[in-house]
Short mmCIF file of C-alpha atoms in Angstrom, two decimals:
data_model
loop_
_atom_site.label_atom_id
_atom_site.label_comp_id
_atom_site.label_asym_id
_atom_site.label_seq_id
_atom_site.Cartn_x
_atom_site.Cartn_y
_atom_site.Cartn_z
CA MET A 1 86.35 112.34 268.94
CA ALA A 2 84.46 110.28 271.52
CA GLY A 3 81.72 109.61 268.97
CA GLY A 4 84.24 108.31 266.46
CA LEU A 5 85.94 106.17 269.07
CA ARG A 6 82.59 104.77 270.18
CA ILE A 7 81.75 103.83 266.60
CA ARG A 8 85.11 102.12 266.18
CA LEU A 9 84.72 100.18 269.44
CA VAL A 10 81.18 99.03 268.59
CA THR A 11 82.23 98.13 265.06
CA ALA A 12 85.18 96.12 266.37
CA PHE A 13 82.96 94.27 268.87
CA VAL A 14 80.33 93.50 266.23
CA LEU A 15 82.94 92.33 263.72
CA VAL A 16 84.54 90.04 266.29
CA ALA A 17 81.13 88.65 267.24
CA LEU A 18 80.17 88.25 263.59
CA VAL A 19 83.40 86.49 262.69
CA SER A 20 83.04 84.25 265.74
CA ALA A 21 79.43 83.42 264.87
CA VAL A 22 80.26 82.68 261.24
CA THR A 23 83.27 80.58 262.22
CA SER A 24 81.34 78.61 264.82
CA THR A 25 78.46 78.13 262.38
CA ALA A 26 80.79 76.83 259.68
CA LEU A 27 82.58 74.50 262.10
CA ALA A 28 79.31 73.24 263.58
CA TYR A 29 77.86 72.64 260.13
CA ARG A 30 80.95 70.83 258.95
CA ASP A 31 81.19 68.61 262.04
CA ALA A 32 77.45 67.85 262.09
CA ARG A 33 77.36 67.06 258.39
CA THR A 34 80.43 64.86 258.67
CA ALA A 35 79.00 63.00 261.67
CA ILE A 36 75.61 62.45 260.03
CA LEU A 37 77.10 61.27 256.75
CA ARG A 38 79.64 59.04 258.50
CA ARG A 39 76.94 57.41 260.56
CA THR A 40 74.77 56.87 257.49
CA GLN A 41 77.68 55.55 255.43
CA ASN A 42 78.84 53.14 258.13
CA ALA A 43 75.32 51.86 258.70
CA ALA A 44 74.77 51.37 254.95
CA VAL A 45 78.07 49.49 254.53
CA ASP A 46 77.48 47.25 257.54
CA ASP A 47 73.87 46.52 256.56
CA LEU A 48 74.80 45.65 252.98
CA ARG A 49 77.68 43.43 254.08
CA GLU A 50 75.57 41.49 256.59
CA ARG A 51 72.55 41.11 254.33
CA THR A 52 74.62 40.10 251.30
CA THR A 53 76.54 37.50 253.31
CA ALA A 54 73.28 36.01 254.61
CA VAL A 55 71.53 35.87 251.24
CA ALA A 56 74.58 34.78 249.21
CA ALA A 57 75.02 31.64 251.34
CA ASP A 58 71.98 29.98 249.60
CA PHE A 59 72.65 31.44 246.17
CA ASP A 60 73.72 29.10 243.35
CA LEU A 61 76.08 30.12 240.62
CA PRO A 62 75.91 30.74 237.77
CA PRO A 63 72.55 32.56 238.05
CA ASP A 64 70.03 33.45 235.39
CA ARG A 65 68.16 36.75 235.22
CA ARG A 66 65.24 35.47 237.28
CA THR A 67 67.32 34.11 240.14
CA LEU A 68 69.53 37.23 240.09
CA SER A 69 66.40 39.41 240.40
CA ARG A 70 65.19 37.36 243.39
CA PHE A 71 68.66 37.70 244.91
CA ALA A 72 68.54 41.52 244.58
CA ALA A 73 64.97 41.62 245.94
CA LYS A 74 65.88 39.60 249.05
CA ILE A 75 68.81 41.87 249.85
CA SER A 76 66.62 44.96 249.32
CA ASP A 77 63.93 43.64 251.64
CA GLY A 78 66.44 43.33 254.43
CA LEU A 79 67.86 46.85 253.85
CA GLY A 80 64.69 48.86 254.35
CA ALA A 81 63.55 48.99 250.74
CA ARG A 82 66.76 50.40 249.38
CA ILE A 83 67.34 49.92 245.68
CA VAL A 84 69.71 46.98 245.16
CA VAL A 85 71.48 46.20 241.93
CA ALA A 86 73.08 42.76 241.46
CA ARG A 87 75.58 42.13 238.67
CA HIS A 88 77.11 38.91 237.48
CA HIS A 89 79.45 39.70 234.68
CA ASP A 90 77.17 41.14 231.97
CA LEU A 91 73.94 40.06 233.65
CA VAL A 92 72.26 42.87 235.70
CA ALA A 93 69.17 42.68 237.94
CA THR A 94 67.48 45.42 239.99
CA SER A 95 65.20 45.09 242.99
CA ASP A 96 63.02 47.85 241.52
CA ALA A 97 62.63 47.40 237.80
CA TYR A 98 61.31 50.94 237.38
CA ALA A 99 64.21 52.71 239.15
CA GLY A 100 66.89 54.22 237.02
CA THR A 101 70.32 53.22 238.21
CA GLU A 102 72.69 54.01 235.36
CA GLY A 103 73.21 57.60 236.47
CA ARG A 104 73.61 56.71 240.13
CA ILE A 105 76.19 53.89 239.90
CA THR A 106 79.24 55.46 238.32
CA PRO A 107 81.78 53.57 236.21
CA GLU A 108 84.48 54.52 238.70
CA LEU A 109 82.64 52.82 241.56
CA ARG A 110 81.97 49.67 239.47
CA ALA A 111 85.64 49.44 238.53
CA ALA A 112 86.72 49.95 242.16
CA VAL A 113 84.30 47.24 243.40
CA ARG A 114 85.38 44.80 240.68
CA ASN A 115 89.03 45.22 241.56
CA GLY A 116 88.55 45.66 245.32
CA ASP A 117 88.23 43.28 248.24
CA GLY A 118 85.58 44.94 250.41
CA ALA A 119 82.67 47.30 250.56
CA LEU A 120 83.12 50.72 248.96
CA PHE A 121 80.81 53.76 248.86
CA GLN A 122 80.38 56.93 246.88
CA ARG A 123 78.11 59.99 247.29
CA VAL A 124 76.55 61.10 244.02
CA THR A 125 74.00 63.68 242.88
CA TRP A 126 71.36 62.44 240.45
CA GLN A 127 68.67 64.72 239.08
CA GLY A 128 69.57 67.32 241.70
CA GLU A 129 69.17 64.94 244.66
CA PRO A 130 71.90 63.38 246.83
CA TYR A 131 72.39 59.61 247.02
CA LEU A 132 74.77 57.17 248.73
CA VAL A 133 75.85 54.17 246.65
CA VAL A 134 77.53 51.21 248.42
CA GLY A 135 79.05 48.38 246.43
CA MET A 136 80.88 45.16 247.29
CA PRO A 137 81.98 41.98 245.52
CA VAL A 138 80.67 38.58 246.69
CA ARG A 139 83.37 35.99 247.44
CA TYR A 140 83.05 32.44 248.73
CA ALA A 141 85.49 31.08 251.26
CA ASP A 142 86.09 27.33 250.81
CA GLY A 143 89.73 26.98 251.62
CA ASP A 144 90.92 29.84 249.43
CA ARG A 145 88.69 32.87 248.77
CA ARG A 146 87.49 32.53 245.22
CA GLU A 147 85.91 34.99 242.87
CA SER A 148 82.21 34.55 242.20
CA GLY A 149 81.87 37.36 239.62
CA LEU A 150 78.88 38.58 241.62
CA GLU A 151 78.69 42.27 242.63
CA VAL A 152 76.03 43.97 244.77
CA PHE A 153 75.20 47.72 244.87
CA ALA A 154 72.79 49.39 247.31
CA ILE A 155 71.45 52.92 246.59
CA SER A 156 70.32 54.97 249.60
CA ASP A 157 68.52 58.32 249.51
CA LEU A 158 70.39 61.09 251.41
CA ARG A 159 67.66 63.73 251.27
CA ALA A 160 66.74 63.20 254.92
CA GLU A 161 70.35 63.69 255.97
CA ARG A 162 70.58 66.77 253.74
CA ASP A 163 67.47 68.23 255.32
CA ASP A 164 68.79 67.51 258.80
CA THR A 165 72.08 69.31 258.17
CA ALA A 166 70.25 72.20 256.47
CA ALA A 167 67.93 72.56 259.47
CA LEU A 168 70.93 72.57 261.77
CA LEU A 169 72.59 75.26 259.63
CA ASP A 170 69.43 77.38 259.68
CA SER A 171 69.14 77.13 263.46
CA VAL A 172 72.78 78.07 263.97
CA ARG A 173 72.47 80.92 261.47
CA ALA A 174 69.34 82.19 263.19
CA GLY A 175 71.19 82.15 266.48
CA ALA A 176 73.99 84.29 265.04
CA LEU A 177 71.80 87.41 264.77
CA PRO A 178 70.97 87.56 268.50
CA VAL A 179 74.66 87.00 269.22
CA VAL A 180 75.62 89.97 267.02
CA LEU A 181 72.92 92.16 268.59
CA LEU A 182 74.04 91.15 272.06
CA ALA A 183 77.62 91.95 271.11
CA ALA A 184 76.53 95.40 269.90
CA VAL A 185 74.72 96.09 273.18
CA LEU A 186 77.71 94.92 275.20
CA ALA A 187 79.97 97.03 272.98
CA LEU A 188 77.84 100.12 273.65
CA LEU A 189 77.97 99.48 277.39
CA ALA A 190 81.71 98.89 277.29
CA ALA A 191 82.25 101.94 275.09
CA GLY A 192 80.23 104.07 277.50
CA THR A 193 82.29 102.82 280.41
CA VAL A 194 85.56 103.47 278.61
CA LEU A 195 84.63 106.74 276.93
CA ARG A 196 82.97 108.42 279.91
CA PRO A 197 86.32 109.34 281.53
CA VAL A 198 87.66 110.21 278.08
CA ARG A 199 84.82 112.70 277.58
CA LYS A 200 85.44 114.19 281.02
CA LEU A 201 89.12 114.50 280.21
CA GLY A 202 88.25 116.13 276.88
CA ARG A 203 85.99 118.71 278.57
CA ALA A 204 88.69 119.48 281.12
CA THR A 205 91.28 119.84 278.37
CA ARG A 206 89.06 122.22 276.41
CA GLY A 207 88.48 124.25 279.56
CA LEU A 208 92.21 124.40 280.18
CA ALA A 209 92.81 125.49 276.59
CA ALA A 210 90.16 128.19 277.00
CA GLY A 211 92.03 129.64 279.97
CA ASP A 212 90.34 127.88 282.88
CA LEU A 213 93.47 126.82 284.70
CA GLY A 214 91.38 125.42 287.55
CA SER A 215 89.93 122.73 285.31
CA ARG A 216 90.51 119.27 286.81
CA VAL A 217 89.35 115.67 286.34
CA VAL A 218 88.03 113.45 289.13
CA VAL A 219 90.30 110.41 289.34
CA THR A 220 88.53 107.09 289.91
CA GLY A 221 90.05 103.63 289.77
CA HIS A 222 93.57 102.49 289.15
CA ASP A 223 93.60 101.72 285.42
CA GLU A 224 95.37 103.45 282.55
CA LEU A 225 92.64 106.08 282.20
CA ALA A 226 92.97 106.92 285.88
CA ASP A 227 96.73 107.33 285.40
CA LEU A 228 96.04 109.61 282.43
CA ALA A 229 93.60 111.72 284.46
CA ARG A 230 96.08 111.92 287.32
CA THR A 231 98.82 113.04 284.93
CA PHE A 232 96.48 115.66 283.46
CA ASN A 233 95.73 117.05 286.90
CA GLU A 234 99.41 117.19 287.77
CA THR A 235 100.14 118.99 284.49
CA ALA A 236 97.31 121.45 285.11
CA ASP A 237 98.63 122.11 288.65
CA ALA A 238 102.11 122.81 287.32
CA LEU A 239 100.70 125.02 284.56
CA GLN A 240 98.61 126.98 287.04
CA VAL A 241 101.59 127.55 289.29
CA SER A 242 103.73 128.62 286.32
CA ASP A 243 101.01 130.94 285.07
CA ALA A 244 100.66 132.53 288.50
CA ASP A 245 104.43 133.04 288.69
CA LEU A 246 104.55 134.53 285.19
CA ARG A 247 101.64 136.85 285.92
CA ALA A 248 103.28 137.99 289.12
CA GLN A 249 106.58 138.60 287.35
CA GLU A 250 104.83 140.43 284.52
CA ALA A 251 102.96 142.63 286.98
CA LYS A 252 106.21 143.41 288.79
CA ALA A 253 107.90 144.27 285.49
CA ARG A 254 105.05 146.57 284.49
CA ARG A 255 105.06 148.28 287.87
CA PHE A 256 108.82 148.63 287.63
CA VAL A 257 108.64 150.27 284.19
CA ALA A 258 105.84 152.56 285.29
CA ASP A 259 107.61 153.50 288.52
CA VAL A 260 110.95 154.12 286.80
CA SER A 261 109.31 156.18 284.07
CA HIS A 262 107.39 158.19 286.64
CA GLU A 263 110.48 158.81 288.75
CA LEU A 264 112.45 159.91 285.69
CA ARG A 265 109.96 162.56 284.65
CA THR A 266 110.98 165.14 287.30
CA PRO A 267 114.76 165.01 286.74
CA LEU A 268 114.17 164.86 282.98
CA ALA A 269 112.09 168.01 283.17
CA ALA A 270 114.98 169.78 284.89
CA MET A 271 117.49 168.37 282.41
CA THR A 272 115.32 169.50 279.52
CA MET A 273 115.19 173.04 280.88
CA VAL A 274 118.97 173.12 281.29
CA ALA A 275 119.50 171.62 277.81
CA THR A 276 117.17 174.22 276.31
CA VAL A 277 119.12 177.02 277.90
CA LEU A 278 122.39 175.53 276.67
CA GLU A 279 121.06 175.17 273.13
CA GLU A 280 119.90 178.80 273.14
CA ASP A 281 123.41 179.92 274.14
CA ALA A 282 125.20 177.49 271.81
CA ASP A 283 125.88 180.19 269.21
CA ARG A 284 127.99 182.14 271.77
CA MET A 285 130.01 179.09 272.83
CA PRO A 286 133.20 177.68 271.35
CA PRO A 287 132.54 175.16 268.54
CA ASP A 288 133.21 172.06 270.69
CA ALA A 289 131.08 173.31 273.56
CA ALA A 290 128.29 174.29 271.14
CA ARG A 291 128.34 170.82 269.57
CA ALA A 292 128.22 169.21 273.03
CA ALA A 293 125.33 171.45 274.11
CA ARG A 294 123.29 170.58 271.03
CA THR A 295 124.02 166.84 271.49
CA VAL A 296 122.93 167.00 275.13
CA GLY A 297 119.73 168.78 274.11
CA ALA A 298 118.88 166.23 271.41
CA GLU A 299 119.60 163.20 273.58
CA THR A 300 117.69 164.70 276.52
CA ALA A 301 114.69 165.23 274.24
CA ARG A 302 115.01 161.68 272.97
CA LEU A 303 115.18 160.35 276.52
CA ALA A 304 112.12 162.37 277.45
CA ARG A 305 110.19 160.90 274.52
CA LEU A 306 111.31 157.40 275.50
CA VAL A 307 110.00 157.94 279.02
CA GLU A 308 106.68 159.20 277.64
CA ASP A 309 106.46 156.14 275.36
CA LEU A 310 107.17 153.82 278.26
CA MET A 311 104.51 155.57 280.35
CA GLU A 312 102.03 155.17 277.50
CA ILE A 313 102.86 151.48 277.06
CA SER A 314 102.56 150.89 280.81
CA ARG A 315 99.09 152.47 280.76
CA PHE A 316 98.04 150.09 277.98
CA ASP A 317 99.46 147.09 279.86
CA ALA A 318 97.73 148.10 283.08
CA GLY A 319 94.42 148.60 281.27
CA ALA A 320 94.38 152.22 282.40
CA ALA A 321 94.23 153.72 278.90
CA ARG A 322 90.83 155.25 278.18
CA LEU A 323 89.25 156.76 275.10
CA ASN A 324 88.19 160.38 275.14
CA ALA A 325 85.90 159.83 272.20
CA ALA A 326 83.89 162.48 270.47
CA GLU A 327 82.43 163.10 267.06
CA THR A 328 85.42 163.96 264.85
CA ASP A 329 85.98 165.07 261.29
CA LEU A 330 88.68 162.56 260.40
CA ALA A 331 89.69 164.30 257.16
CA ALA A 332 90.34 167.50 259.11
CA THR A 333 92.19 165.54 261.77
CA VAL A 334 94.53 164.01 259.17
CA ARG A 335 95.20 167.40 257.55
CA ALA A 336 95.85 169.00 260.92
CA SER A 337 98.26 166.22 261.90
CA LEU A 338 100.24 166.69 258.69
CA ALA A 339 100.24 170.49 258.98
CA LEU A 340 101.39 170.39 262.61
CA ARG A 341 104.54 168.50 261.58
CA GLY A 342 105.16 170.37 258.33
CA TRP A 343 104.39 167.42 256.09
CA THR A 344 101.60 168.94 254.02
CA ASP A 345 103.80 169.55 250.96
CA ARG A 346 105.42 166.11 251.17
CA VAL A 347 102.30 163.96 251.46
CA ARG A 348 99.40 163.46 249.05
CA THR A 349 95.98 163.12 250.68
CA ARG A 350 92.89 161.52 249.21
CA THR A 351 89.66 161.63 251.17
CA ASP A 352 86.35 159.99 250.37
CA GLY A 353 84.08 162.95 251.07
CA ASP A 354 83.21 163.96 254.61
CA VAL A 355 84.33 161.13 256.90
CA ARG A 356 83.04 161.62 260.44
CA ALA A 357 83.14 159.14 263.32
CA VAL A 358 83.28 158.98 267.11
CA VAL A 359 86.99 158.59 267.95
CA ASP A 360 89.66 159.88 270.30
CA ARG A 361 91.21 162.66 268.21
CA ARG A 362 94.52 162.69 270.11
CA ARG A 363 95.06 158.97 269.68
CA VAL A 364 94.17 159.10 265.97
CA ASP A 365 96.73 161.91 265.62
CA VAL A 366 99.36 159.66 267.26
CA ILE A 367 98.56 156.84 264.79
CA VAL A 368 98.70 159.10 261.74
CA ALA A 369 101.94 160.76 262.90
CA ASN A 370 103.65 157.41 263.39
CA LEU A 371 102.56 155.83 260.09
CA VAL A 372 103.24 158.91 257.95
CA GLY A 373 106.51 159.72 259.76
CA ASN A 374 107.84 156.21 259.15
CA ALA A 375 106.81 156.35 255.48
CA LEU A 376 108.64 159.68 255.01
CA ARG A 377 111.80 158.59 256.80
CA HIS A 378 112.16 155.02 255.56
CA GLY A 379 110.23 154.95 252.29
CA ALA A 380 110.48 157.01 249.14
CA PRO A 381 108.17 159.63 247.65
CA PRO A 382 105.44 159.92 246.78
CA VAL A 383 103.78 159.16 250.15
CA THR A 384 100.02 158.92 249.87
CA VAL A 385 97.39 159.00 252.63
CA THR A 386 93.97 157.66 251.55
CA LEU A 387 90.94 158.03 253.85
CA GLY A 388 87.55 156.50 253.22
CA THR A 389 84.87 154.15 254.50
CA ARG A 390 84.08 150.57 253.63
CA THR A 391 81.09 148.42 254.41
CA GLY A 392 81.25 144.65 254.48
CA ALA A 393 79.77 141.62 256.16
CA ASP A 394 81.57 142.59 259.37
CA GLY A 395 80.11 146.09 259.45
CA ALA A 396 81.15 149.62 258.47
CA TRP A 397 84.76 150.73 258.88
CA VAL A 398 86.92 153.81 258.56
CA VAL A 399 89.96 152.88 256.46
CA LEU A 400 93.14 154.95 256.33
CA GLU A 401 95.99 153.78 254.11
CA VAL A 402 99.53 155.15 254.20
CA ALA A 403 101.58 154.05 251.17
CA ASP A 404 105.11 154.85 250.09
CA HIS A 405 107.30 153.82 247.14
CA GLY A 406 110.42 152.79 249.03
CA PRO A 407 112.14 149.39 249.23
CA GLY A 408 109.29 147.97 251.29
CA LEU A 409 109.48 145.46 254.09
CA PRO A 410 110.47 141.79 253.74
CA PRO A 411 107.84 139.25 254.88
CA GLN A 412 109.78 138.35 258.03
CA VAL A 413 109.96 142.04 258.97
CA ARG A 414 106.25 142.63 258.30
CA GLU A 415 105.46 139.88 260.81
CA ARG A 416 107.33 141.69 263.60
CA VAL A 417 107.03 145.36 262.66
CA PHE A 418 104.54 145.97 265.51
CA ASP A 419 106.66 144.25 268.17
CA ARG A 420 107.97 146.43 270.93
CA PHE A 421 111.56 147.64 270.55
CA TYR A 422 111.86 145.83 267.22
CA LYS A 423 114.19 147.57 264.79
CA THR A 424 114.99 146.08 261.40
CA ASP A 425 118.26 147.98 260.87
CA ALA A 426 120.02 151.17 261.71
CA ALA A 427 118.11 153.03 259.02
CA ARG A 428 114.73 152.20 260.56
CA THR A 429 115.30 153.11 264.19
CA ARG A 430 113.54 156.42 264.29
CA ASP A 431 109.84 155.57 264.57
CA THR A 432 108.18 157.62 267.29
CA ALA A 433 104.67 158.10 268.49
CA ASP A 434 104.63 161.72 267.47
CA GLY A 435 106.62 161.30 264.28
CA SER A 436 109.62 163.42 265.18
CA GLY A 437 113.18 162.69 266.12
CA ARG A 438 114.76 159.32 266.73
CA GLY A 439 112.56 156.79 268.52
CA SER A 440 112.78 153.77 270.73
CA GLY A 441 111.08 151.14 268.56
CA LEU A 442 107.81 151.67 270.43
CA GLY A 443 106.03 153.91 267.91
CA THR A 444 104.31 151.23 265.83
CA ALA A 445 103.47 149.24 268.98
CA ILE A 446 101.79 152.32 270.51
CA ALA A 447 99.95 153.01 267.24
CA LEU A 448 98.60 149.47 267.18
CA GLU A 449 97.52 149.68 270.84
CA ASN A 450 95.65 152.92 270.09
CA ALA A 451 93.91 151.24 267.15
CA ARG A 452 92.92 148.26 269.29
CA LEU A 453 91.62 150.62 271.96
CA HIS A 454 89.16 151.88 269.33
CA GLY A 455 88.25 148.29 268.40
CA GLY A 456 90.28 148.42 265.21
CA THR A 457 93.60 147.19 263.90
CA ILE A 458 96.59 148.06 261.71
CA ASP A 459 97.86 145.80 258.93
CA VAL A 460 100.96 146.04 256.77
CA ALA A 461 101.43 144.67 253.26
CA ALA A 462 103.58 145.15 250.19
CA GLY A 463 102.40 147.85 247.82
CA PRO A 464 101.35 146.91 244.26
CA GLU A 465 104.08 149.21 242.87
CA GLY A 466 106.63 148.59 245.61
CA GLY A 467 106.99 150.11 249.02
CA ALA A 468 104.92 149.34 252.11
CA VAL A 469 101.22 149.98 252.74
CA PHE A 470 100.01 150.41 256.33
CA THR A 471 96.21 150.15 256.68
CA LEU A 472 94.35 151.46 259.73
CA ARG A 473 90.82 150.11 260.21
CA LEU A 474 88.51 151.67 262.82
CA PRO A 475 84.84 150.88 263.43
CA LEU A 476 82.63 153.59 261.95
CA ARG A 477 80.88 154.75 265.11
CA ARG A 478 78.54 157.69 264.79
CA THR A 479 76.55 159.84 267.19
CA GLU A 480 73.01 158.85 268.09
CA GLU A 481 71.64 161.90 266.19
CA GLU A 482 73.42 160.84 262.99
CA GLU A 483 72.20 157.26 263.32
CA GLU A 484 68.61 158.47 263.78
CA GLU A 485 68.91 160.78 260.77
CA GLU A 486 70.32 157.90 258.66
CA GLU A 487 67.46 155.63 259.73
CA ASP A 488 64.89 158.34 258.93
CA GLY A 489 66.50 158.90 255.54
#
C-alpha cells in the first residue's frame, strides 16, 4: 500500500512540475516572441517613415523608372540595406533588381496601403523563411494633404529574430528537465516523510490483527497523521482491556462449568444407584409408580451423560485433553464400535484393506459412535461407513465417511451443526458422544474437538443421492518401525 501511495505522490509531484514547466515555457516563449517581433516591427515602421519623409522631400513627380529606382535605392541605403520597393501607379522600382518581391508583398498589403493613411506591416513566409513587409503611401502636405500615387514597401528578414526566439525556447525547454528531476527528488523526500508514519501504523495494525494486542505506534508531531496514530493507540488500549475482560470472563465461565460438573458427579452417582434400584423393582410397582420410576431412571442417566459431556468440553477448553495414542487397527475399531452398540446389522461397512495408524482408540470410538448414531436416528437407511486412506499434496490421511439417505441438512444447518448446544429441531436433539439416548447438543462438538486433537477435522456435505455425508479426516501417523519398513521397501 505504501509503495502504491509513494508512486502516486511522486507521479503527482512530477506531473505538477511538468505542467508548470510546460506552461511557463509556453508563456515565456509567447511573451519573448511577441516582444521581439513588436520591437522589430516598431523599429521597421519608424525607420521607413523617417527615411521616406526625408527622401521624398526632394523627389519630383511624376517620376520615370530611373528616378524611381534612385528613390528606392536612397531609402534602402538609410534602412540598413533592406529591400525597398517603390511604386507609382503601374511603375515599379526595386532597390535590388535581383531580389524577388512578388511573393513577399501580398495583394492584401498593397490594397491596404493604397487605401490607408499610414504605415502598415505584415509578416509573411516566402520560400520557407520569415519576412516583415512594411508599406506606406507618400503624401505631400501643402495646405491640404494630397495624394502623390507613390507607395513605398520595405522588406526585412526575420530569420535573426526567429533564431533568437528558438534559442530562448531551447534554453527554457532544457531547463524544464532539471526542474522535473528536482521535483521527483523532492517528491521522494516528501513521500518518505509522509509515508514513514503510515508504514509504522501499517506494521502496528498487522501486529494487532495477528493477535499482538500490545502493538502501539510512537506519536510524534501534531498533524493529522499524529492524530491518527493517537487514535490507533487509544483503540488498541480499549481493545486490549476488552480482550482481557473477555478472557477473564471466559476463564471464570469455564471454571464454573467444570466446578459445577465436578460437584454434580457425586450426587448424580447416588441418584443413578437409586434410579437403577427403582427401575429393577418397577415391574412390582403399580403402573403409575413404575412409569415414574422408569422416567426418573432415564432422566437421571441423561443428566449423568450431560455432566460427562460438560466435563469433556471443559477439558478441551482448558487444554487439558491429551491423546493416549497407540498403533491401532482402525477397521477393527470401527467394527468394535458398531458391535458394542448393536449397530452391526444396520450399518454397511466398507474398508480399504488394512488401515492402521497411531490414534487414541477411545476418542476415535467416540467420533464413530456420534456420527453413526446421528445417521441412524435422523437419516434413513442404508447407512454406510467407508474407511480408507488418501494421499494428496497435503500429505497422507485416514478418511472415514458416514453417509445416510435421509432428508439431509439444509446449508444453513450444515454451517452450525458442530456448534455447541445447537439443535435444528425436536427430531434432531438426541446426538450424544456415545451414540445412545437423548443428548445435549454437545455430541458433534465433542466429536470435532476429538478430531482436532488428532490434527484432523470433520466436514459435512450433502450426499450425491440425498442425505448427509460426514467426513472424518485424520493424519495417517504410523509407528517408527512401519515408516522404516516402508522406506526400506
